[in-house]
Amino acid sequence: IMDRSMKITIGETTLTATLEDNSSAKALVEKLKEGDLTLDLADFGNMEKVGGLGFSLPRNDKQIRTQAGDLILYQGDAFVIYYDTNSWNFTRLGKIDDVTSEELKEILGNGDVTVVLSLN
């Protein structure tokens, strides 16, 4: 059975996320087995942090209304952390566990942020 848990480290804070059961999340886990991923994310639209993965993952796009903490794959090769709501056609990779929109905004801060994705 697939390990559906991933860690996201932002500065001094480490969050845990539960991954979706889809081919996109499975492919991300396979990548993370090779080593941690460090991503530079830029703020976009006062609702999300987004950055390129540097590789493509399979897409399972559908119309989704995002919530704070949603981890999204955009156009197959961009990783997005939502801290507010949006409705769009994209792939849900997972969701950060036990974090409010306010907490997440504080952790992510203003502007660009570096995050590290890793397996437990």
mmCIF file with all atom_site columns, N, CA, C and O in Angstrom, residues 29-73:
data_model
loop_
_atom_site.group_PDB
_atom_site.id
_atom_site.type_symbol
_atom_site.label_atom_id
_atom_site.label_alt_id
_atom_site.label_comp_id
_atom_site.label_asym_id
_atom_site.label_entity_id
_atom_site.label_seq_id
_atom_site.pdbx_PDB_ins_code
_atom_site.Cartn_x
_atom_site.Cartn_y
_atom_site.Cartn_z
_atom_site.occupancy
_atom_site.B_iso_or_equiv
_atom_site.pdbx_formal_charge
_atom_site.auth_seq_id
_atom_site.auth_comp_id
_atom_site.auth_asym_id
_atom_site.auth_atom_id
_atom_site.pdbx_PDB_model_num
ATOM 1   N N  . VAL A 1 29 ? 5.384   10.747 -5.260  1.00 0.00 ? 29 VAL A N  1
ATOM 2   C CA . VAL A 1 29 ? 6.021   9.909  -4.234  1.00 0.00 ? 29 VAL A CA 1
ATOM 3   C C  . VAL A 1 29 ? 7.233   9.177  -4.823  1.00 0.00 ? 29 VAL A C  1
ATOM 4   O O  . VAL A 1 29 ? 8.290   9.115  -4.194  1.00 0.00 ? 29 VAL A O  1
ATOM 5   N N  . GLU A 1 30 ? 7.083   8.664  -6.034  1.00 0.00 ? 30 GLU A N  1
ATOM 6   C CA . GLU A 1 30 ? 8.213   7.972  -6.681  1.00 0.00 ? 30 GLU A CA 1
ATOM 7   C C  . GLU A 1 30 ? 9.400   8.919  -6.836  1.00 0.00 ? 30 GLU A C  1
ATOM 8   O O  . GLU A 1 30 ? 10.552  8.537  -6.632  1.00 0.00 ? 30 GLU A O  1
ATOM 9   N N  . LYS A 1 31 ? 9.133   10.164 -7.226  1.00 0.00 ? 31 LYS A N  1
ATOM 10  C CA . LYS A 1 31 ? 10.181  11.177 -7.348  1.00 0.00 ? 31 LYS A CA 1
ATOM 11  C C  . LYS A 1 31 ? 10.845  11.443 -6.001  1.00 0.00 ? 31 LYS A C  1
ATOM 12  O O  . LYS A 1 31 ? 12.072  11.565 -5.912  1.00 0.00 ? 31 LYS A O  1
ATOM 13  N N  . LEU A 1 32 ? 10.023  11.548 -4.947  1.00 0.00 ? 32 LEU A N  1
ATOM 14  C CA . LEU A 1 32 ? 10.549  11.869 -3.617  1.00 0.00 ? 32 LEU A CA 1
ATOM 15  C C  . LEU A 1 32 ? 11.377  10.720 -3.036  1.00 0.00 ? 32 LEU A C  1
ATOM 16  O O  . LEU A 1 32 ? 12.220  10.940 -2.175  1.00 0.00 ? 32 LEU A O  1
ATOM 17  N N  . LYS A 1 33 ? 11.129  9.498  -3.526  1.00 0.00 ? 33 LYS A N  1
ATOM 18  C CA . LYS A 1 33 ? 11.944  8.361  -3.086  1.00 0.00 ? 33 LYS A CA 1
ATOM 19  C C  . LYS A 1 33 ? 13.394  8.545  -3.533  1.00 0.00 ? 33 LYS A C  1
ATOM 20  O O  . LYS A 1 33 ? 14.309  7.997  -2.928  1.00 0.00 ? 33 LYS A O  1
ATOM 21  N N  . GLU A 1 34 ? 13.608  9.336  -4.599  1.00 0.00 ? 34 GLU A N  1
ATOM 22  C CA . GLU A 1 34 ? 14.958  9.606  -5.099  1.00 0.00 ? 34 GLU A CA 1
ATOM 23  C C  . GLU A 1 34 ? 15.643  10.695 -4.265  1.00 0.00 ? 34 GLU A C  1
ATOM 24  O O  . GLU A 1 34 ? 16.849  10.876 -4.347  1.00 0.00 ? 34 GLU A O  1
ATOM 25  N N  . GLY A 1 35 ? 14.863  11.435 -3.506  1.00 0.00 ? 35 GLY A N  1
ATOM 26  C CA . GLY A 1 35 ? 15.423  12.497 -2.675  1.00 0.00 ? 35 GLY A CA 1
ATOM 27  C C  . GLY A 1 35 ? 14.435  13.633 -2.497  1.00 0.00 ? 35 GLY A C  1
ATOM 28  O O  . GLY A 1 35 ? 13.432  13.718 -3.202  1.00 0.00 ? 35 GLY A O  1
ATOM 29  N N  . ASP A 1 36 ? 14.754  14.491 -1.531  1.00 0.00 ? 36 ASP A N  1
ATOM 30  C CA . ASP A 1 36 ? 13.867  15.625 -1.255  1.00 0.00 ? 36 ASP A CA 1
ATOM 31  C C  . ASP A 1 36 ? 13.834  16.594 -2.434  1.00 0.00 ? 36 ASP A C  1
ATOM 32  O O  . ASP A 1 36 ? 14.789  16.690 -3.193  1.00 0.00 ? 36 ASP A O  1
ATOM 33  N N  . LEU A 1 37 ? 12.739  17.312 -2.548  1.00 0.00 ? 37 LEU A N  1
ATOM 34  C CA . LEU A 1 37 ? 12.578  18.324 -3.591  1.00 0.00 ? 37 LEU A CA 1
ATOM 35  C C  . LEU A 1 37 ? 12.530  19.699 -2.944  1.00 0.00 ? 37 LEU A C  1
ATOM 36  O O  . LEU A 1 37 ? 11.705  19.935 -2.062  1.00 0.00 ? 37 LEU A O  1
ATOM 37  N N  . THR A 1 38 ? 13.381  20.592 -3.399  1.00 0.00 ? 38 THR A N  1
ATOM 38  C CA . THR A 1 38 ? 13.339  21.972 -2.923  1.00 0.00 ? 38 THR A CA 1
ATOM 39  C C  . THR A 1 38 ? 12.742  22.834 -4.029  1.00 0.00 ? 38 THR A C  1
ATOM 40  O O  . THR A 1 38 ? 13.236  22.836 -5.159  1.00 0.00 ? 38 THR A O  1
ATOM 41  N N  . LEU A 1 39 ? 11.658  23.537 -3.696  1.00 0.00 ? 39 LEU A N  1
ATOM 42  C CA . LEU A 1 39 ? 10.944  24.344 -4.684  1.00 0.00 ? 39 LEU A CA 1
ATOM 43  C C  . LEU A 1 39 ? 10.883  25.795 -4.252  1.00 0.00 ? 39 LEU A C  1
ATOM 44  O O  . LEU A 1 39 ? 10.657  26.091 -3.079  1.00 0.00 ? 39 LEU A O  1
ATOM 45  N N  . ASP A 1 40 ? 11.080  26.689 -5.205  1.00 0.00 ? 40 ASP A N  1
ATOM 46  C CA . ASP A 1 40 ? 10.911  28.116 -4.957  1.00 0.00 ? 40 ASP A CA 1
ATOM 47  C C  . ASP A 1 40 ? 9.534   28.516 -5.467  1.00 0.00 ? 40 ASP A C  1
ATOM 48  O O  . ASP A 1 40 ? 9.250   28.398 -6.659  1.00 0.00 ? 40 ASP A O  1
ATOM 49  N N  . LEU A 1 41 ? 8.685   28.962 -4.536  1.00 0.00 ? 41 LEU A N  1
ATOM 50  C CA . LEU A 1 41 ? 7.313   29.310 -4.890  1.00 0.00 ? 41 LEU A CA 1
ATOM 51  C C  . LEU A 1 41 ? 7.117   30.816 -4.797  1.00 0.00 ? 41 LEU A C  1
ATOM 52  O O  . LEU A 1 41 ? 7.594   31.458 -3.867  1.00 0.00 ? 41 LEU A O  1
ATOM 53  N N  . ALA A 1 42 ? 6.397   31.366 -5.771  1.00 0.00 ? 42 ALA A N  1
ATOM 54  C CA . ALA A 1 42 ? 6.080   32.791 -5.780  1.00 0.00 ? 42 ALA A CA 1
ATOM 55  C C  . ALA A 1 42 ? 4.604   32.977 -5.450  1.00 0.00 ? 42 ALA A C  1
ATOM 56  O O  . ALA A 1 42 ? 3.768   32.117 -5.744  1.00 0.00 ? 42 ALA A O  1
ATOM 57  N N  . ASP A 1 43 ? 4.303   34.092 -4.825  1.00 0.00 ? 43 ASP A N  1
ATOM 58  C CA . ASP A 1 43 ? 2.909   34.381 -4.494  1.00 0.00 ? 43 ASP A CA 1
ATOM 59  C C  . ASP A 1 43 ? 2.141   34.748 -5.760  1.00 0.00 ? 43 ASP A C  1
ATOM 60  O O  . ASP A 1 43 ? 2.652   35.447 -6.632  1.00 0.00 ? 43 ASP A O  1
ATOM 61  N N  . PHE A 1 44 ? 0.920   34.269 -5.850  1.00 0.00 ? 44 PHE A N  1
ATOM 62  C CA . PHE A 1 44 ? 0.091   34.592 -6.998  1.00 0.00 ? 44 PHE A CA 1
ATOM 63  C C  . PHE A 1 44 ? -1.335  34.862 -6.540  1.00 0.00 ? 44 PHE A C  1
ATOM 64  O O  . PHE A 1 44 ? -1.945  34.031 -5.872  1.00 0.00 ? 44 PHE A O  1
ATOM 65  N N  . GLY A 1 45 ? -1.862  36.024 -6.888  1.00 0.00 ? 45 GLY A N  1
ATOM 66  C CA . GLY A 1 45 ? -3.275  36.319 -6.698  1.00 0.00 ? 45 GLY A CA 1
ATOM 67  C C  . GLY A 1 45 ? -3.755  36.383 -5.262  1.00 0.00 ? 45 GLY A C  1
ATOM 68  O O  . GLY A 1 45 ? -4.949  36.264 -5.013  1.00 0.00 ? 45 GLY A O  1
ATOM 69  N N  . ASN A 1 46 ? -2.830  36.516 -4.306  1.00 0.00 ? 46 ASN A N  1
ATOM 70  C CA . ASN A 1 46 ? -3.214  36.518 -2.890  1.00 0.00 ? 46 ASN A CA 1
ATOM 71  C C  . ASN A 1 46 ? -4.039  35.299 -2.500  1.00 0.00 ? 46 ASN A C  1
ATOM 72  O O  . ASN A 1 46 ? -4.933  35.381 -1.658  1.00 0.00 ? 46 ASN A O  1
ATOM 73  N N  . MET A 1 47 ? -3.758  34.163 -3.148  1.00 0.00 ? 47 MET A N  1
ATOM 74  C CA . MET A 1 47 ? -4.480  32.941 -2.791  1.00 0.00 ? 47 MET A CA 1
ATOM 75  C C  . MET A 1 47 ? -3.596  31.712 -2.823  1.00 0.00 ? 47 MET A C  1
ATOM 76  O O  . MET A 1 47 ? -3.963  30.666 -2.312  1.00 0.00 ? 47 MET A O  1
ATOM 77  N N  . GLU A 1 48 ? -2.397  31.834 -3.425  1.00 0.00 ? 48 GLU A N  1
ATOM 78  C CA . GLU A 1 48 ? -1.589  30.634 -3.624  1.00 0.00 ? 48 GLU A CA 1
ATOM 79  C C  . GLU A 1 48 ? -0.112  30.988 -3.744  1.00 0.00 ? 48 GLU A C  1
ATOM 80  O O  . GLU A 1 48 ? 0.257   32.125 -4.042  1.00 0.00 ? 48 GLU A O  1
ATOM 81  N N  . LYS A 1 49 ? 0.711   29.952 -3.488  1.00 0.00 ? 49 LYS A N  1
ATOM 82  C CA . LYS A 1 49 ? 2.143   30.004 -3.788  1.00 0.00 ? 49 LYS A CA 1
ATOM 83  C C  . LYS A 1 49 ? 2.377   28.965 -4.877  1.00 0.00 ? 49 LYS A C  1
ATOM 84  O O  . LYS A 1 49 ? 1.928   27.816 -4.745  1.00 0.00 ? 49 LYS A O  1
ATOM 85  N N  . VAL A 1 50 ? 3.071   29.365 -5.956  1.00 0.00 ? 50 VAL A N  1
ATOM 86  C CA . VAL A 1 50 ? 3.219   28.466 -7.101  1.00 0.00 ? 50 VAL A CA 1
ATOM 87  C C  . VAL A 1 50 ? 4.650   28.479 -7.620  1.00 0.00 ? 50 VAL A C  1
ATOM 88  O O  . VAL A 1 50 ? 5.315   29.511 -7.601  1.00 0.00 ? 50 VAL A O  1
ATOM 89  N N  . GLY A 1 51 ? 5.118   27.308 -8.039  1.00 0.00 ? 51 GLY A N  1
ATOM 90  C CA . GLY A 1 51 ? 6.463   27.217 -8.606  1.00 0.00 ? 51 GLY A CA 1
ATOM 91  C C  . GLY A 1 51 ? 6.612   25.965 -9.452  1.00 0.00 ? 51 GLY A C  1
ATOM 92  O O  . GLY A 1 51 ? 5.869   24.993 -9.302  1.00 0.00 ? 51 GLY A O  1
ATOM 93  N N  . GLY A 1 52 ? 7.582   26.003 -10.355 1.00 0.00 ? 52 GLY A N  1
ATOM 94  C CA . GLY A 1 52 ? 7.824   24.866 -11.238 1.00 0.00 ? 52 GLY A CA 1
ATOM 95  C C  . GLY A 1 52 ? 8.450   23.694 -10.500 1.00 0.00 ? 52 GLY A C  1
ATOM 96  O O  . GLY A 1 52 ? 9.278   23.888 -9.607  1.00 0.00 ? 52 GLY A O  1
ATOM 97  N N  . LEU A 1 53 ? 8.042   22.497 -10.881 1.00 0.00 ? 53 LEU A N  1
ATOM 98  C CA . LEU A 1 53 ? 8.624   21.277 -10.306 1.00 0.00 ? 53 LEU A CA 1
ATOM 99  C C  . LEU A 1 53 ? 9.962   20.936 -10.966 1.00 0.00 ? 53 LEU A C  1
ATOM 100 O O  . LEU A 1 53 ? 10.800  20.281 -10.379 1.00 0.00 ? 53 LEU A O  1
ATOM 101 N N  . GLY A 1 54 ? 10.120  21.339 -12.213 1.00 0.00 ? 54 GLY A N  1
ATOM 102 C CA . GLY A 1 54 ? 11.311  20.950 -12.969 1.00 0.00 ? 54 GLY A CA 1
ATOM 103 C C  . GLY A 1 54 ? 11.137  19.637 -13.708 1.00 0.00 ? 54 GLY A C  1
ATOM 104 O O  . GLY A 1 54 ? 12.045  19.146 -14.364 1.00 0.00 ? 54 GLY A O  1
ATOM 105 N N  . PHE A 1 55 ? 9.942   19.055 -13.605 1.00 0.00 ? 55 PHE A N  1
ATOM 106 C CA . PHE A 1 55 ? 9.593   17.819 -14.318 1.00 0.00 ? 55 PHE A CA 1
ATOM 107 C C  . PHE A 1 55 ? 8.071   17.756 -14.383 1.00 0.00 ? 55 PHE A C  1
ATOM 108 O O  . PHE A 1 55 ? 7.393   18.525 -13.701 1.00 0.00 ? 55 PHE A O  1
ATOM 109 N N  . SER A 1 56 ? 7.576   16.856 -15.213 1.00 0.00 ? 56 SER A N  1
ATOM 110 C CA . SER A 1 56 ? 6.118   16.727 -15.342 1.00 0.00 ? 56 SER A CA 1
ATOM 111 C C  . SER A 1 56 ? 5.604   15.503 -14.607 1.00 0.00 ? 56 SER A C  1
ATOM 112 O O  . SER A 1 56 ? 6.296   14.492 -14.505 1.00 0.00 ? 56 SER A O  1
ATOM 113 N N  . LEU A 1 57 ? 4.391   15.626 -14.109 1.00 0.00 ? 57 LEU A N  1
ATOM 114 C CA . LEU A 1 57 ? 3.678   14.510 -13.486 1.00 0.00 ? 57 LEU A CA 1
ATOM 115 C C  . LEU A 1 57 ? 2.415   14.253 -14.304 1.00 0.00 ? 57 LEU A C  1
ATOM 116 O O  . LEU A 1 57 ? 1.921   15.159 -14.984 1.00 0.00 ? 57 LEU A O  1
ATOM 117 N N  . PRO A 1 58 ? 1.868   13.033 -14.221 1.00 0.00 ? 58 PRO A N  1
ATOM 118 C CA . PRO A 1 58 ? 0.603   12.767 -14.899 1.00 0.00 ? 58 PRO A CA 1
ATOM 119 C C  . PRO A 1 58 ? -0.482  13.707 -14.367 1.00 0.00 ? 58 PRO A C  1
ATOM 120 O O  . PRO A 1 58 ? -0.483  14.047 -13.185 1.00 0.00 ? 58 PRO A O  1
ATOM 121 N N  . ARG A 1 59 ? -1.381  14.108 -15.245 1.00 0.00 ? 59 ARG A N  1
ATOM 122 C CA . ARG A 1 59 ? -2.453  15.011 -14.846 1.00 0.00 ? 59 ARG A CA 1
ATOM 123 C C  . ARG A 1 59 ? -3.754  14.247 -14.623 1.00 0.00 ? 59 ARG A C  1
ATOM 124 O O  . ARG A 1 59 ? -4.066  13.319 -15.350 1.00 0.00 ? 59 ARG A O  1
ATOM 125 N N  . ASN A 1 60 ? -4.485  14.660 -13.595 1.00 0.00 ? 60 ASN A N  1
ATOM 126 C CA . ASN A 1 60 ? -5.842  14.153 -13.344 1.00 0.00 ? 60 ASN A CA 1
ATOM 127 C C  . ASN A 1 60 ? -6.734  15.373 -13.143 1.00 0.00 ? 60 ASN A C  1
ATOM 128 O O  . ASN A 1 60 ? -7.347  15.562 -12.097 1.00 0.00 ? 60 ASN A O  1
ATOM 129 N N  . ASP A 1 61 ? -6.749  16.235 -14.158 1.00 0.00 ? 61 ASP A N  1
ATOM 130 C CA . ASP A 1 61 ? -7.423  17.522 -14.012 1.00 0.00 ? 61 ASP A CA 1
ATOM 131 C C  . ASP A 1 61 ? -8.930  17.379 -13.901 1.00 0.00 ? 61 ASP A C  1
ATOM 132 O O  . ASP A 1 61 ? -9.546  16.604 -14.628 1.00 0.00 ? 61 ASP A O  1
ATOM 133 N N  . LYS A 1 62 ? -9.499  18.134 -12.970 1.00 0.00 ? 62 LYS A N  1
ATOM 134 C CA . LYS A 1 62 ? -10.945 18.294 -12.927 1.00 0.00 ? 62 LYS A CA 1
ATOM 135 C C  . LYS A 1 62 ? -11.271 19.622 -12.258 1.00 0.00 ? 62 LYS A C  1
ATOM 136 O O  . LYS A 1 62 ? -10.414 20.234 -11.620 1.00 0.00 ? 62 LYS A O  1
ATOM 137 N N  . GLN A 1 63 ? -12.492 20.052 -12.440 1.00 0.00 ? 63 GLN A N  1
ATOM 138 C CA . GLN A 1 63 ? -12.911 21.320 -11.839 1.00 0.00 ? 63 GLN A CA 1
ATOM 139 C C  . GLN A 1 63 ? -12.965 21.141 -10.325 1.00 0.00 ? 63 GLN A C  1
ATOM 140 O O  . GLN A 1 63 ? -13.659 20.265 -9.827  1.00 0.00 ? 63 GLN A O  1
ATOM 141 N N  . ILE A 1 64 ? -12.202 21.956 -9.611  1.00 0.00 ? 64 ILE A N  1
ATOM 142 C CA . ILE A 1 64 ? -12.086 21.830 -8.158  1.00 0.00 ? 64 ILE A CA 1
ATOM 143 C C  . ILE A 1 64 ? -12.276 23.201 -7.538  1.00 0.00 ? 64 ILE A C  1
ATOM 144 O O  . ILE A 1 64 ? -11.848 24.202 -8.101  1.00 0.00 ? 64 ILE A O  1
ATOM 145 N N  . ARG A 1 65 ? -12.904 23.230 -6.379  1.00 0.00 ? 65 ARG A N  1
ATOM 146 C CA . ARG A 1 65 ? -12.888 24.447 -5.569  1.00 0.00 ? 65 ARG A CA 1
ATOM 147 C C  . ARG A 1 65 ? -11.869 24.215 -4.456  1.00 0.00 ? 65 ARG A C  1
ATOM 148 O O  . ARG A 1 65 ? -12.030 23.325 -3.633  1.00 0.00 ? 65 ARG A O  1
ATOM 149 N N  . THR A 1 66 ? -10.812 25.003 -4.466  1.00 0.00 ? 66 THR A N  1
ATOM 150 C CA . THR A 1 66 ? -9.737  24.781 -3.500  1.00 0.00 ? 66 THR A CA 1
ATOM 151 C C  . THR A 1 66 ? -10.081 25.344 -2.133  1.00 0.00 ? 66 THR A C  1
ATOM 152 O O  . THR A 1 66 ? -10.883 26.267 -2.003  1.00 0.00 ? 66 THR A O  1
ATOM 153 N N  . GLN A 1 67 ? -9.444  24.759 -1.138  1.00 0.00 ? 67 GLN A N  1
ATOM 154 C CA . GLN A 1 67 ? -9.497  25.243 0.240   1.00 0.00 ? 67 GLN A CA 1
ATOM 155 C C  . GLN A 1 67 ? -8.059  25.506 0.683   1.00 0.00 ? 67 GLN A C  1
ATOM 156 O O  . GLN A 1 67 ? -7.120  24.997 0.077   1.00 0.00 ? 67 GLN A O  1
ATOM 157 N N  . ALA A 1 68 ? -7.912  26.265 1.754   1.00 0.00 ? 68 ALA A N  1
ATOM 158 C CA . ALA A 1 68 ? -6.572  26.486 2.308   1.00 0.00 ? 68 ALA A CA 1
ATOM 159 C C  . ALA A 1 68 ? -5.931  25.144 2.645   1.00 0.00 ? 68 ALA A C  1
ATOM 160 O O  . ALA A 1 68 ? -6.568  24.271 3.229   1.00 0.00 ? 68 ALA A O  1
ATOM 161 N N  . GLY A 1 69 ? -4.679  24.981 2.239   1.00 0.00 ? 69 GLY A N  1
ATOM 162 C CA . GLY A 1 69 ? -3.960  23.738 2.513   1.00 0.00 ? 69 GLY A CA 1
ATOM 163 C C  . GLY A 1 69 ? -3.952  22.763 1.361   1.00 0.00 ? 69 GLY A C  1
ATOM 164 O O  . GLY A 1 69 ? -3.230  21.770 1.391   1.00 0.00 ? 69 GLY A O  1
ATOM 165 N N  . ASP A 1 70 ? -4.746  23.052 0.324   1.00 0.00 ? 70 ASP A N  1
ATOM 166 C CA . ASP A 1 70 ? -4.746  22.153 -0.832  1.00 0.00 ? 70 ASP A CA 1
ATOM 167 C C  . ASP A 1 70 ? -3.415  22.226 -1.579  1.00 0.00 ? 70 ASP A C  1
ATOM 168 O O  . ASP A 1 70 ? -2.864  23.314 -1.783  1.00 0.00 ? 70 ASP A O  1
ATOM 169 N N  . LEU A 1 71 ? -2.924  21.063 -1.969  1.00 0.00 ? 71 LEU A N  1
ATOM 170 C CA . LEU A 1 71 ? -1.717  20.943 -2.787  1.00 0.00 ? 71 LEU A CA 1
ATOM 171 C C  . LEU A 1 71 ? -2.171  20.563 -4.186  1.00 0.00 ? 71 LEU A C  1
ATOM 172 O O  . LEU A 1 71 ? -2.843  19.552 -4.378  1.00 0.00 ? 71 LEU A O  1
ATOM 173 N N  . ILE A 1 72 ? -1.807  21.402 -5.146  1.00 0.00 ? 72 ILE A N  1
ATOM 174 C CA . ILE A 1 72 ? -2.362  21.284 -6.494  1.00 0.00 ? 72 ILE A CA 1
ATOM 175 C C  . ILE A 1 72 ? -1.249  21.149 -7.524  1.00 0.00 ? 72 ILE A C  1
ATOM 176 O O  . ILE A 1 72 ? -0.196  21.775 -7.408  1.00 0.00 ? 72 ILE A O  1
ATOM 177 N N  . LEU A 1 73 ? -1.501  20.318 -8.519  1.00 0.00 ? 73 LEU A N  1
ATOM 178 C CA . LEU A 1 73 ? -0.639  20.217 -9.695  1.00 0.00 ? 73 LEU A CA 1
ATOM 179 C C  . LEU A 1 73 ? -1.286  21.034 -10.799 1.00 0.00 ? 73 LEU A C  1
ATOM 180 O O  . LEU A 1 73 ? -2.437  20.771 -11.171 1.00 0.00 ? 73 LEU A O  1
#
